[in-house]
Amino acid sequence: MQFAIKLKGQYVQIIVHFPTSVCLVGNCPGRNDFQWCFSQVKGAIDEDVAEADIISTVEFNYSGELLATGDKGGRVVIFQREQESKNRPHSRGEYNVYSTFQSHEPEFDYLKSLEIEEKINKIRWLPQQNAAHSLLSTNDKTIKLWKISERDKRAEGYNLKDEDGRLRDPFRITSLRVPVLMPMDLMVEASPRRIFANAHTYHINSISVNSDHETYLSADDLRINLWHLEITDRSFNIVDIKPANMEELTEVITAAECHPHQCNVFVYSSSKGTIRLCDMRAAALCDRQSKFFEEPEDPSSRSFFSEIISSISDVKFSHSGRYMMTRDYLSVKVWDLNMENRPVETYQVHEYLRSKLCSLYENDCIFDKFECCWNGSDSAIMTGSYNNFFRMFDRNTRRDITLEASRENSKPRAVLKPRKVSTGGKRKKDEISVDSLDFNKKILHTAWHPKENVIAVAATNNLYIFQDKIN
Amino acid sequence: MYSKGTKRKFSGSADTATDDKAMAASYSLQRQSLLDMSLIKLQLCHMLVEPNLCRSVLIANTVRQIQEEMTHDGSWQVVTEAFSSPSHGPSDRLVATEVLCRSPVLEQQGGGPKLYSVMGYNGCREEEVVTDKALCSVAVGDGAPALLLGTIGHCWDRAELRVAEVEAGVSEDSLSGSGDEEETRCREGTKLATGQVFGMFEIKNSPPGSDPALEELFSDVDASYYDLDTMLTGIQSTPKMGPYDLLDSLASSHGPTSNSTCRADLNELDHIMEIIVGS
């Protein structure tokens, strides 16, 4: 804050400093003490998990009112947040089932004699343009645009058919009436409005809606296509890294995302730990990147597994569009888009696994693809780990916390206790040793509400929702 | 874990030399078991669903890395020389689940090394990996390398050439959504299965004498082995020659000098195949 006063006939400039972090109600950039409480858990309690019930993607919509999950059985379940009731102003609304539908069915590729899984790989919401909600859901081969609309009225008093729906004999009609709209129980309908098929030879790993709200990209192992939301029979191929000779293939695309504000910019990550930023204005085929992000390898930690653990499993732009975050097997890195030679921040997720890489290679866990997400203000990031643990990092205070998604901590509004994995020889009380970790309980998918401190964590077939205590 | 061992400081004692040797031997054993594990992962192909390409690429890169290191060490070269001698001709077997008898690298140079035929990038399914420790320990215990050889690489390349001719007729649009993509992909699938992984392990300096022998060997090979269906569904459906058929035929076709060693190894391989195929 600056102002000038007149002192002895001369103007003197006075500069007054106020503390820069101002605590706002709700999202507090300077706050460093989230207290996460259990809110809800969805899904079966059974120990026997049906393969089809395993959640494969979680995504909040733009307002946070809706939360969508996809599973291995090809189903999409959408939860809606209850409006805050006046009776309990301090407790936030719960998420309840809003709509469930079968998005994808298993298919069979007759040419290659292979099944095409119905597992939903990604769901991305479209910005809401009218009363209905729209989302894109994709399996390995086909992307579908679903429209979810509500119906809470129906017309009654038709002339040509009676209440049961049977047609009336026109000769029996003696008078005319105007049908009236009567309220009915809310019905939520999901209908597939577009089907974008036959464009991907390899398995689709990412879809991303562009900031122009007209186009979106879809990426498979070797190619990225750009679609128009209205046009299903063609797409533009914008990245193609397939070598002429497949024997020379050493690198695949692992994730891709559109920039949140610049509709001509997108990034894609690779299995070699590199990220390429491309500008669609530069060329029709963006094989040559505008920026190339790679951290030089530390020669002292080189091993046969170095490449595998450097493979990036997820890439996400910050909401501001200035940073991006990548997840590899052991760490999360935050990159400044203006600096290509190294990340600005690196967070270790589970460094204690570095000495176990051989076993993790043997049981294939080393190929697990963990996702990561930002909070609404880009001040914190979250990612999953094993044993149903998930990790959160505060970028301002550099503090981190490990929490567990389990039914044992599922008393309403119970504060989650931080967890710790013991790495040394002595195991303290309440710590868990590395060898006791359950590698079948992996948290691959998490999502953070776009505006509030509410998080959704998918643990195999259960969806946990946690809220910050202040909320 | 498998880091390239740090250089030990010379302490001047006589023990250092033996310690170094022990470390090197243990490192090379570990490396060998990693190679075996990787090859098994690439090989296991219960092909209901198309395998994860990213995983296959990463495993193949790991195998290539090990191979390069072994080439530098000289341990790879020793084995290929052993195999390429004219007395051994098991390279005429080209069906996917081919297993040959093997010999330890350092001990016996007369026998033919063990081979795992690899299905390439079309042949993997992530959930089906054998995690049985016993399997890995058998490989390590015998101390014998499981290797892919340049000669076999040549064989698969031939198949690839044949397929490539067919593929030349199919044009690829940059605008996807056309039906051609499917067809191209079908051919690509063959290409992948045949040439891809093997092409990587092809030794550039193949011995001069082997080519005419190979020509002769391939003259009577049934071309239907390169059939797309057979290769992609090789393990899932009944193959033209089952693994046990191969073991029997190989046992009979080997020369007398290596027969006894091979039989013992074949029994162990029998056991391994039971684990892989029987599960």
XYZ file of C-alpha atoms in Angstrom:
750
model
C 0.000 0.000 0.000
C 1.506 3.293 -1.050
C 0.456 6.890 -0.523
C 2.057 10.281 -0.479
C 1.895 13.032 2.131
C 3.092 16.544 2.084
C 5.928 17.067 4.540
C 7.619 20.409 4.913
C 6.406 21.489 1.534
C 7.565 18.407 -0.268
C 5.746 15.287 -1.183
C 7.104 12.224 0.515
C 6.142 8.760 -0.530
C 5.166 6.445 2.254
C 5.071 2.700 1.686
C 3.269 0.570 4.183
C 3.554 -3.201 4.144
C 0.792 -5.501 5.185
C 1.274 -9.245 5.645
C 0.930 -10.846 2.244
C -0.946 -13.958 3.233
C -4.434 -12.955 4.087
C -6.601 -15.668 5.428
C -9.837 -15.969 3.521
C -12.775 -17.900 4.697
C -12.691 -21.300 3.114
C -9.526 -21.623 1.071
C -6.599 -20.317 3.044
C -3.392 -20.045 1.046
C -1.327 -19.471 4.150
C -2.901 -22.213 6.212
C -0.862 -25.287 6.678
C -2.953 -27.392 8.916
C -5.597 -29.253 7.027
C -7.512 -31.536 9.281
C -9.079 -34.160 7.157
C -12.160 -35.876 8.456
C -13.987 -38.867 7.206
C -17.218 -37.950 5.489
C -18.565 -40.877 3.479
C -17.642 -44.181 1.927
C -19.422 -45.719 -1.047
C -19.206 -49.283 -2.201
C -19.491 -52.827 -0.925
C -17.986 -53.847 2.373
C -17.236 -57.390 1.204
C -13.725 -58.671 1.384
C -14.346 -60.364 -1.954
C -14.041 -57.663 -4.510
C -15.744 -58.225 -7.836
C -13.386 -57.226 -10.620
C -16.087 -55.194 -12.320
C -16.562 -53.015 -9.248
C -12.998 -51.767 -9.154
C -13.075 -48.007 -9.623
C -10.901 -46.898 -12.504
C -11.441 -43.137 -12.598
C -12.781 -40.326 -10.369
C -13.595 -36.780 -11.437
C -15.383 -33.747 -9.972
C -17.240 -31.492 -12.369
C -16.428 -27.788 -12.723
C -18.592 -26.667 -9.830
C -17.882 -29.633 -7.583
C -21.564 -30.350 -7.301
C -21.192 -33.623 -9.173
C -18.669 -36.403 -8.685
C -18.340 -39.106 -11.337
C -16.691 -42.500 -11.034
C -16.045 -45.120 -13.687
C -15.319 -48.769 -13.018
C -13.869 -51.822 -14.699
C -17.340 -53.059 -15.554
C -17.911 -50.100 -17.844
C -20.348 -48.365 -15.532
C -20.447 -44.703 -14.603
C -21.874 -43.611 -11.262
C -22.504 -39.924 -10.647
C -22.942 -38.545 -7.156
C -24.571 -35.213 -6.437
C -23.960 -33.040 -3.453
C -26.935 -32.278 -1.307
C -27.779 -28.654 -0.837
C -26.776 -27.366 2.554
C -29.732 -27.522 4.837
C -30.627 -24.581 6.968
C -30.920 -26.868 9.975
C -27.272 -27.794 10.003
C -25.420 -24.875 8.527
C -22.009 -26.104 9.640
C -22.064 -29.504 8.041
C -21.448 -29.687 4.362
C -23.699 -31.544 2.012
C -23.218 -35.210 1.407
C -22.785 -36.839 -1.950
C -25.553 -39.204 -2.942
C -26.101 -41.268 -6.044
C -27.539 -39.137 -8.803
C -27.289 -41.376 -11.839
C -25.876 -44.765 -12.792
C -25.526 -46.002 -16.322
C -23.622 -48.509 -18.400
C -21.276 -46.454 -20.491
C -19.279 -49.099 -22.342
C -19.846 -52.750 -23.078
C -17.168 -55.368 -23.664
C -16.437 -55.783 -27.334
C -14.604 -58.255 -29.447
C -12.145 -57.359 -32.149
C -12.697 -60.113 -34.671
C -9.735 -59.153 -36.772
C -7.238 -59.691 -33.997
C -9.235 -62.182 -31.946
C -8.951 -59.998 -28.896
C -11.377 -58.659 -26.367
C -11.751 -54.937 -25.920
C -12.195 -54.183 -22.249
C -15.139 -52.129 -21.129
C -13.129 -50.582 -18.315
C -13.591 -46.815 -18.151
C -10.132 -45.324 -18.399
C -11.072 -41.667 -18.019
C -14.050 -39.395 -17.432
C -13.889 -35.710 -18.211
C -16.749 -33.292 -17.593
C -17.750 -30.729 -20.155
C -18.544 -27.199 -19.012
C -22.228 -26.883 -18.324
C -24.083 -24.998 -21.014
C -27.695 -25.624 -20.090
C -29.714 -27.484 -17.514
C -28.206 -30.795 -18.550
C -24.745 -32.042 -17.634
C -22.385 -33.605 -20.144
C -19.321 -35.749 -19.778
C -16.907 -37.703 -21.921
C -16.100 -41.251 -20.920
C -13.638 -43.524 -22.655
C -12.460 -47.108 -22.633
C -9.446 -48.405 -24.572
C -10.927 -47.677 -27.983
C -14.087 -45.595 -27.938
C -15.014 -42.224 -26.460
C -18.617 -41.385 -25.705
C -20.318 -38.117 -24.894
C -23.108 -38.600 -22.383
C -25.807 -36.124 -21.584
C -27.331 -36.378 -18.145
C -30.623 -34.583 -17.828
C -33.298 -34.346 -15.205
C -36.926 -34.817 -15.648
C -39.255 -33.835 -12.855
C -42.426 -33.061 -14.725
C -44.579 -34.989 -17.084
C -47.485 -34.097 -19.220
C -50.854 -35.437 -18.319
C -54.182 -35.188 -20.025
C -53.344 -36.219 -23.538
C -56.172 -36.339 -25.988
C -55.096 -39.244 -28.117
C -53.968 -41.609 -25.424
C -55.225 -42.329 -21.961
C -53.306 -42.408 -18.712
C -51.976 -45.911 -19.325
C -50.588 -44.874 -22.638
C -53.003 -46.850 -24.730
C -54.261 -45.123 -27.780
C -57.787 -43.870 -27.591
C -60.223 -44.481 -30.333
C -60.492 -41.120 -32.129
C -64.203 -41.559 -32.645
C -64.740 -41.764 -28.903
C -63.190 -38.415 -28.203
C -65.889 -35.896 -27.572
C -63.955 -32.974 -26.126
C -60.485 -31.499 -26.293
C -58.277 -30.596 -23.418
C -54.856 -29.079 -23.082
C -52.306 -31.395 -21.426
C -50.879 -30.011 -18.207
C -47.449 -30.509 -16.702
C -47.613 -32.334 -13.437
C -44.705 -32.831 -11.075
C -43.269 -36.316 -10.843
C -40.469 -38.032 -8.971
C -37.154 -36.819 -10.188
C -35.812 -38.991 -12.945
C -32.254 -38.636 -14.131
C -31.607 -39.877 -17.604
C -28.294 -40.462 -19.268
C -28.169 -40.745 -23.006
C -25.207 -41.179 -25.332
C -25.195 -38.181 -27.636
C -21.978 -38.820 -29.531
C -19.829 -41.850 -30.085
C -16.263 -41.232 -31.230
C -15.014 -44.565 -32.439
C -12.449 -46.248 -34.670
C -9.817 -43.594 -34.295
C -7.317 -45.329 -32.073
C -5.202 -48.310 -32.950
C -3.679 -48.482 -29.507
C -5.143 -48.112 -26.033
C -6.522 -44.701 -25.121
C -4.918 -43.441 -21.920
C -6.101 -39.809 -21.760
C -8.818 -37.444 -22.864
C -8.796 -33.720 -22.208
C -11.374 -31.046 -22.974
C -9.942 -27.913 -24.532
C -10.483 -24.439 -23.103
C -12.389 -23.454 -26.228
C -15.119 -25.875 -25.113
C -15.453 -27.032 -28.691
C -12.641 -29.502 -29.092
C -10.948 -32.175 -27.070
C -7.945 -34.414 -27.460
C -7.597 -38.152 -26.994
C -4.255 -39.882 -26.617
C -3.260 -43.508 -27.016
C 0.164 -45.128 -26.687
C 1.493 -43.718 -29.929
C -0.882 -41.071 -31.238
C -2.900 -38.071 -30.154
C -6.067 -37.007 -31.958
C -7.977 -33.759 -31.824
C -11.749 -33.946 -32.062
C -14.578 -31.532 -32.423
C -17.315 -32.320 -29.938
C -19.953 -32.186 -32.647
C -18.186 -34.304 -35.236
C -17.774 -38.003 -34.691
C -16.716 -39.362 -38.044
C -13.314 -37.763 -38.189
C -10.547 -36.391 -36.050
C -7.209 -34.741 -36.662
C -4.056 -36.581 -35.785
C -1.790 -34.067 -34.083
C 0.946 -36.268 -32.643
C 2.272 -39.505 -34.068
C 5.316 -41.116 -32.513
C 4.918 -44.485 -34.131
C 8.226 -45.403 -35.759
C 8.236 -46.647 -39.325
C 9.723 -49.850 -38.048
C 8.005 -51.048 -34.904
C 11.183 -52.821 -33.887
C 12.581 -49.413 -33.125
C 9.838 -48.591 -30.650
C 11.311 -47.636 -27.318
C 9.009 -44.920 -26.039
C 5.234 -44.521 -25.722
C 2.866 -41.722 -24.791
C 1.565 -42.150 -21.266
C -0.646 -39.086 -20.666
C -1.768 -35.874 -22.352
C -3.625 -32.739 -21.324
C -4.825 -29.477 -22.839
C -3.667 -26.212 -21.306
C -6.424 -24.775 -19.094
C -6.412 -21.349 -20.755
C -4.498 -21.475 -24.025
C -6.499 -23.573 -26.417
C -3.552 -24.060 -28.777
C -1.239 -25.585 -26.165
C -1.141 -29.121 -24.855
C 1.402 -31.415 -23.229
C 2.081 -35.114 -23.392
C 4.298 -37.291 -21.246
C 6.273 -40.380 -22.178
C 7.474 -43.646 -20.726
C 11.004 -42.245 -20.641
C 10.135 -39.513 -18.163
C 9.940 -36.647 -20.623
C 7.199 -34.098 -21.205
C 6.654 -32.322 -24.483
C 4.674 -29.116 -24.774
C 3.234 -28.492 -28.210
C 1.654 -25.517 -29.890
C -0.985 -26.415 -32.438
C -0.420 -23.169 -34.285
C 3.088 -24.222 -35.234
C 2.149 -27.106 -37.508
C -0.671 -29.464 -38.325
C 1.315 -32.394 -37.020
C 2.908 -31.483 -33.737
C 5.680 -34.039 -33.797
C 8.238 -31.408 -33.075
C 7.683 -30.031 -29.643
C 7.846 -26.397 -28.631
C 9.247 -27.257 -25.228
C 10.913 -30.362 -23.918
C 10.942 -31.029 -20.188
C 13.331 -33.573 -18.777
C 15.271 -33.800 -15.575
C 18.801 -35.092 -16.055
C 19.283 -38.475 -14.499
C 21.259 -38.827 -11.313
C 24.100 -41.133 -12.348
C 24.679 -42.421 -8.835
C 21.228 -43.927 -8.579
C 21.212 -45.571 -11.971
C 19.923 -49.135 -12.082
C 18.146 -51.458 -14.476
C 14.887 -50.036 -13.160
C 15.753 -46.384 -13.674
C 13.810 -46.055 -16.874
C 10.767 -47.875 -15.590
C 10.450 -45.731 -12.490
C 10.987 -42.574 -14.491
C 8.012 -43.373 -16.709
C 5.377 -40.692 -16.123
C 1.957 -42.026 -15.242
C 0.045 -38.738 -15.047
C 0.449 -35.098 -16.036
C -1.798 -32.279 -14.805
C -1.694 -28.545 -15.397
C -2.223 -26.304 -12.406
C -5.443 -24.308 -12.422
C -3.419 -21.178 -13.039
C -1.856 -22.704 -16.120
C 1.591 -21.647 -15.050
C 2.758 -24.968 -13.668
C 2.294 -28.616 -14.424
C 2.712 -31.648 -12.238
C 3.966 -35.086 -13.250
C 3.799 -38.372 -11.378
C 6.374 -41.068 -11.812
C 6.662 -44.220 -9.769
C 8.352 -42.800 -6.690
C 7.798 -39.058 -6.838
C 5.678 -36.097 -7.887
C 7.339 -33.197 -9.666
C 6.080 -29.680 -10.216
C 7.395 -27.969 -13.324
C 7.378 -24.296 -14.228
C 6.372 -24.094 -17.874
C 9.134 -21.576 -18.414
C 11.886 -23.867 -17.207
C 12.573 -27.022 -19.140
C 15.728 -28.417 -17.643
C 14.438 -29.432 -14.249
C 11.329 -29.328 -12.068
C 10.902 -26.542 -9.525
C 9.643 -28.910 -6.845
C 10.052 -32.631 -6.230
C 8.118 -34.562 -3.621
C 8.967 -38.131 -2.616
C 5.858 -40.238 -2.351
C 7.267 -43.528 -1.091
C 11.037 -43.435 -1.342
C 11.224 -46.492 0.934
C 10.200 -48.590 -2.070
C 13.430 -47.831 -3.911
C 15.162 -50.779 -2.313
C 12.265 -53.064 -3.200
C 12.149 -52.352 -6.893
C 13.102 -55.881 -7.883
C 10.182 -57.418 -6.007
C 7.884 -54.740 -7.337
C 9.091 -55.534 -10.831
C 8.442 -59.187 -10.249
C 4.852 -58.701 -9.123
C 4.231 -56.006 -11.728
C 3.473 -53.318 -9.170
C 6.235 -51.224 -10.671
C 3.947 -50.662 -13.654
C 1.089 -49.247 -11.560
C -0.100 -45.925 -12.887
C -0.744 -43.478 -10.074
C -2.573 -40.241 -10.745
C -2.121 -36.893 -9.037
C -4.227 -33.787 -8.554
C -4.074 -30.138 -7.517
C -6.337 -28.410 -5.056
C -8.422 -25.475 -6.220
C -5.848 -22.834 -5.322
C -2.825 -24.857 -6.525
C -1.321 -24.662 -3.055
C -1.478 -28.387 -2.374
C -1.141 -31.598 -4.348
C -2.300 -35.121 -3.654
C -1.421 -38.565 -4.920
C -1.949 -42.180 -3.911
C 0.302 -44.974 -2.692
C -0.010 -48.565 -1.438
C -1.741 -50.010 1.598
C -4.602 -47.601 0.890
C -2.346 -44.716 1.836
C -2.499 -41.413 0.058
C -0.162 -38.469 0.365
C -0.695 -34.719 0.390
C 1.943 -32.070 -0.029
C 1.551 -28.411 0.869
C 3.606 -26.429 -1.596
C 3.943 -23.380 0.607
C 4.995 -24.954 3.876
C 6.603 -28.030 2.282
C 4.811 -30.146 4.830
C 3.451 -33.501 3.827
C 1.059 -35.946 5.348
C 0.180 -39.588 4.807
C -3.393 -40.653 5.384
C -5.199 -43.939 5.050
C -8.523 -44.708 3.437
C -9.967 -47.504 5.472
C -13.245 -48.452 7.030
C -11.628 -48.495 10.433
C -11.448 -44.726 10.452
C -14.951 -44.355 9.184
C -16.776 -42.724 12.053
C -18.570 -39.636 10.814
C -16.403 -36.534 11.059
C -13.600 -38.513 12.663
C -10.293 -36.785 12.094
C -7.857 -38.905 10.132
C -4.707 -39.780 11.940
C -1.476 -39.308 10.020
C 0.245 -42.550 9.112
C 3.927 -43.293 8.892
C 5.971 -46.001 7.262
C 9.068 -46.939 9.192
C 12.142 -47.105 7.072
C 14.866 -47.774 9.587
C 15.399 -50.789 11.748
C 13.419 -49.663 14.747
C 9.726 -49.488 14.202
C 7.946 -47.037 16.428
C 4.499 -47.696 17.755
C 1.768 -46.938 15.203
C 4.251 -47.100 12.381
C 3.971 -49.737 9.742
C 6.979 -51.473 8.278
C 7.598 -51.593 4.567
C 7.260 -55.352 4.454
C 3.798 -55.228 5.991
C 2.421 -52.966 3.287
C -0.385 -54.455 1.271
C 0.512 -53.894 -2.365
C -2.899 -55.044 -3.532
C -4.495 -52.061 -1.828
C -3.411 -49.310 -4.123
C -4.853 -45.846 -4.455
C -4.411 -44.908 -8.078
C -7.241 -42.394 -8.480
C -7.933 -39.320 -6.375
C -9.773 -36.068 -7.007
C -9.943 -32.711 -5.263
C -13.029 -30.502 -5.272
C -12.344 -27.485 -7.510
C -13.285 -24.935 -4.868
C -13.419 -26.513 -1.447
C -11.358 -28.840 0.656
C -13.258 -31.965 -0.178
C -11.442 -34.941 -1.642
C -12.539 -38.190 -3.216
C -10.229 -41.198 -2.942
C -10.831 -44.462 -4.790
C -9.601 -47.514 -2.904
C -10.183 -50.539 -5.136
C -13.971 -50.833 -5.105
C -14.709 -48.218 -2.455
C -14.962 -44.470 -2.833
C -14.008 -42.430 0.204
C -14.942 -38.783 0.633
C -13.044 -36.691 3.136
C -13.576 -33.088 4.164
C -11.469 -30.533 5.916
C -12.645 -29.942 9.465
C -13.025 -26.212 9.071
C -15.610 -26.869 6.408
C 19.438 -52.713 -6.153
C 20.985 -53.690 -9.405
C 23.058 -50.595 -9.617
C 26.279 -50.852 -11.480
C 28.478 -51.729 -8.534
C 30.496 -48.880 -7.116
C 34.195 -49.172 -7.474
C 35.825 -50.490 -4.390
C 38.848 -48.723 -3.054
C 42.019 -50.675 -3.327
C 42.853 -51.606 0.213
C 45.917 -53.518 -0.673
C 44.794 -56.779 0.878
C 44.604 -60.029 -1.019
C 41.008 -60.492 0.057
C 39.887 -57.586 -2.041
C 40.440 -59.448 -5.269
C 38.365 -62.439 -4.207
C 35.688 -60.180 -2.756
C 35.469 -58.337 -6.042
C 35.092 -61.586 -7.888
C 32.380 -62.744 -5.548
C 30.550 -59.455 -5.939
C 30.866 -59.610 -9.679
C 29.598 -63.168 -9.767
C 26.643 -62.329 -7.572
C 25.920 -59.244 -9.663
C 25.955 -61.254 -12.848
C 23.706 -63.892 -11.297
C 21.251 -61.192 -10.253
C 21.428 -59.674 -13.685
C 20.786 -63.041 -15.236
C 17.748 -63.673 -13.091
C 16.429 -60.247 -14.005
C 16.870 -61.103 -17.658
C 15.061 -64.411 -17.206
C 12.235 -62.714 -15.353
C 11.878 -60.088 -18.064
C 11.779 -62.664 -20.822
C 9.131 -64.649 -19.000
C 7.067 -61.489 -18.613
C 7.280 -60.805 -22.304
C 6.503 -64.365 -23.155
C 3.487 -65.059 -21.037
C 0.662 -64.268 -23.310
C -2.738 -65.409 -22.265
C -4.189 -63.487 -25.041
C -7.687 -62.593 -24.163
C -7.093 -58.894 -24.033
C -4.545 -56.926 -25.936
C -1.524 -56.463 -23.702
C -0.330 -53.193 -22.279
C 2.053 -51.692 -24.808
C 3.726 -49.385 -22.312
C 4.592 -52.252 -20.008
C 5.906 -54.337 -22.895
C 8.072 -51.489 -24.133
C 9.531 -50.902 -20.683
C 10.309 -54.584 -20.159
C 11.858 -54.885 -23.610
C 13.998 -51.820 -22.939
C 15.168 -53.434 -19.717
C 16.101 -56.607 -21.551
C 17.949 -54.622 -24.165
C 19.818 -52.765 -21.456
C 20.905 -56.035 -19.863
C 21.901 -57.401 -23.228
C 24.026 -54.359 -23.969
C 25.761 -54.659 -20.660
C 26.346 -58.341 -21.168
C 27.752 -57.606 -24.586
C 30.216 -55.198 -23.051
C 31.168 -57.739 -20.447
C 31.713 -60.291 -23.114
C 29.375 -62.815 -21.539
C 26.839 -62.432 -24.366
C 29.419 -63.004 -27.059
C 30.570 -66.259 -25.497
C 27.109 -67.726 -25.693
C 26.347 -66.692 -29.232
C 29.612 -68.186 -30.405
C 28.742 -71.389 -28.645
C 25.383 -71.504 -30.294
C 26.387 -70.628 -33.782
C 28.707 -73.625 -34.220
C 27.430 -75.836 -37.026
C 26.825 -78.872 -34.876
C 23.734 -77.267 -33.415
C 20.693 -76.673 -35.489
C 17.734 -76.191 -33.271
C 16.947 -72.895 -34.960
C 14.542 -74.573 -37.300
C 11.923 -74.570 -34.609
C 9.975 -71.381 -34.912
C 6.745 -71.871 -33.061
C 6.102 -69.508 -30.178
C 6.630 -71.778 -27.203
C 9.953 -73.088 -28.265
C 12.308 -74.190 -25.554
C 15.736 -75.555 -26.148
C 18.183 -77.071 -23.842
C 20.625 -74.773 -22.343
C 24.084 -74.709 -20.960
C 25.801 -72.489 -18.434
C 27.723 -69.656 -19.980
C 30.919 -70.041 -18.136
C 31.047 -73.769 -17.700
C 30.046 -75.648 -20.765
C 30.429 -74.147 -24.158
C 29.355 -77.175 -26.099
C 25.650 -77.203 -25.475
C 23.086 -74.974 -27.011
C 21.711 -72.264 -24.801
C 18.143 -72.110 -23.652
C 15.813 -69.991 -25.663
C 12.591 -68.347 -24.808
C 10.651 -67.436 -27.863
C 9.038 -64.109 -27.342
C 5.713 -63.030 -28.665
C 6.678 -59.412 -28.897
C 4.400 -56.540 -28.149
C 1.287 -58.451 -28.934
C 1.930 -61.141 -26.505
C 1.618 -59.904 -22.967
C -1.023 -59.641 -20.361
C -0.113 -57.907 -17.192
C -2.064 -59.978 -14.731
C -0.681 -63.269 -15.812
C 2.927 -62.904 -14.819
C 4.354 -65.820 -12.923
C 5.469 -64.587 -9.572
C 6.475 -67.930 -8.273
C 9.833 -67.425 -6.687
C 10.701 -71.018 -7.379
C 10.615 -70.317 -11.054
C 13.121 -67.564 -10.769
C 15.316 -69.510 -8.419
C 15.470 -72.443 -10.810
C 16.836 -70.143 -13.444
C 19.401 -68.670 -11.110
C 20.354 -71.936 -9.500
C 21.333 -73.485 -12.751
C 23.356 -70.463 -13.545
C 22.441 -70.804 -17.185
C 21.488 -67.872 -19.284
C 18.255 -67.711 -21.172
C 19.019 -65.861 -24.343
C 17.491 -64.773 -27.530
C 19.784 -65.304 -30.396
C 20.570 -63.501 -33.560
C 19.814 -66.504 -35.690
C 16.311 -66.729 -34.350
C 16.056 -63.011 -34.888
C 16.791 -63.641 -38.546
C 14.039 -66.194 -38.752
C 11.438 -63.798 -37.427
C 12.686 -61.077 -39.714
C 11.970 -63.299 -42.650
C 8.412 -63.655 -41.525
C 8.245 -59.933 -41.134
C 9.415 -59.401 -44.702
C 6.694 -61.646 -45.982
C 4.116 -59.746 -44.015
C 5.588 -56.406 -44.983
C 4.934 -57.223 -48.627
C 1.285 -57.655 -47.851
C 1.261 -54.510 -45.789
C 2.751 -52.428 -48.578
C -0.550 -52.632 -50.344
C -2.432 -51.056 -47.473
C -2.256 -47.309 -47.288
C -2.551 -45.456 -44.069
C -4.595 -42.278 -43.744
C -3.505 -39.571 -41.418
C -7.158 -38.861 -40.811
C -8.273 -41.705 -38.667
C -11.713 -43.147 -38.692
C -11.292 -45.019 -41.936
C -11.541 -48.745 -42.117
C -8.006 -49.036 -43.432
C -6.652 -48.443 -39.978
C -8.020 -51.735 -38.782
C -6.413 -53.636 -41.593
C -3.101 -51.917 -41.224
C -3.206 -52.652 -37.580
C -3.822 -56.310 -38.258
C -0.703 -56.428 -40.365
C 1.125 -54.421 -37.807
C 0.132 -56.955 -35.241
C 1.881 -59.602 -37.209
C 4.856 -57.384 -37.674
C 4.998 -56.762 -33.993
C 4.739 -60.372 -33.087
C 7.312 -61.486 -35.538
C 10.042 -58.987 -35.785
C 9.824 -56.587 -32.955
C 11.433 -58.028 -29.920
C 13.624 -60.346 -31.868
C 14.806 -57.598 -34.077
C 16.125 -55.831 -31.035
C 18.198 -58.731 -29.920
C 19.635 -59.420 -33.306
C 23.379 -59.582 -33.103
C 24.799 -57.445 -35.832
C 27.889 -59.523 -36.398
C 26.220 -62.826 -37.168
C 28.631 -65.622 -37.972
C 29.214 -65.964 -41.705
C 28.709 -69.684 -41.949
C 25.205 -69.828 -40.624
C 23.218 -68.257 -43.414
C 23.332 -71.059 -45.968
C 22.540 -73.500 -43.205
C 19.553 -71.434 -42.205
C 18.310 -71.280 -45.769
C 18.410 -75.027 -45.908
C 16.675 -75.363 -42.604
C 13.868 -73.016 -43.548
C 13.188 -74.606 -46.883
C 10.741 -77.044 -45.384
C 9.237 -74.883 -42.680
C 5.501 -74.732 -42.736
C 4.554 -71.175 -43.713
C 1.376 -71.323 -41.728
C 3.435 -70.729 -38.618
C 3.516 -67.128 -39.622
C -0.208 -67.049 -39.793
C -1.562 -64.183 -37.740
C -4.077 -66.280 -35.900
C -1.600 -68.904 -34.940
C 0.883 -66.480 -33.599
C -1.464 -64.281 -31.686
C -3.401 -67.129 -30.182
C -0.463 -69.445 -30.049
C -0.532 -70.227 -26.397
C -4.180 -69.704 -25.727
C -5.528 -72.146 -28.274
C -3.979 -75.478 -29.093
C -0.774 -74.765 -30.950
C 0.281 -76.797 -33.888
C 2.997 -78.316 -31.817
C 2.573 -78.379 -28.110
C 5.493 -77.557 -25.863
C 5.954 -81.151 -24.885
C 5.993 -82.233 -28.496
C 8.822 -79.835 -29.066
C 10.804 -81.082 -26.154
C 10.488 -84.609 -27.428
C 11.453 -83.731 -30.963
C 14.355 -81.646 -29.840
C 15.658 -84.302 -27.560
C 15.823 -86.676 -30.455
C 17.380 -84.235 -32.883
C 20.329 -83.275 -30.734
C 23.787 -84.676 -31.166
C 25.003 -87.293 -28.730
C 27.554 -85.096 -27.010
C 25.069 -82.737 -25.476
C 22.225 -85.182 -25.130
C 22.632 -86.153 -21.518
C 22.989 -82.583 -20.336
C 20.039 -81.561 -22.408
C 17.817 -84.271 -21.029
C 18.464 -83.216 -17.475
C 17.782 -79.642 -18.388
C 14.729 -80.640 -20.369
C 13.224 -82.233 -17.314
C 13.628 -79.008 -15.439
C 12.216 -77.098 -18.354
C 9.325 -79.516 -18.365
C 8.639 -78.492 -14.852
C 8.843 -74.827 -15.710
C 6.554 -75.215 -18.698
C 4.057 -76.995 -16.503
C 3.981 -74.012 -14.259
C 3.580 -71.562 -17.102
C 1.120 -73.469 -19.235
C -0.688 -75.331 -16.514
C -1.754 -72.238 -14.587
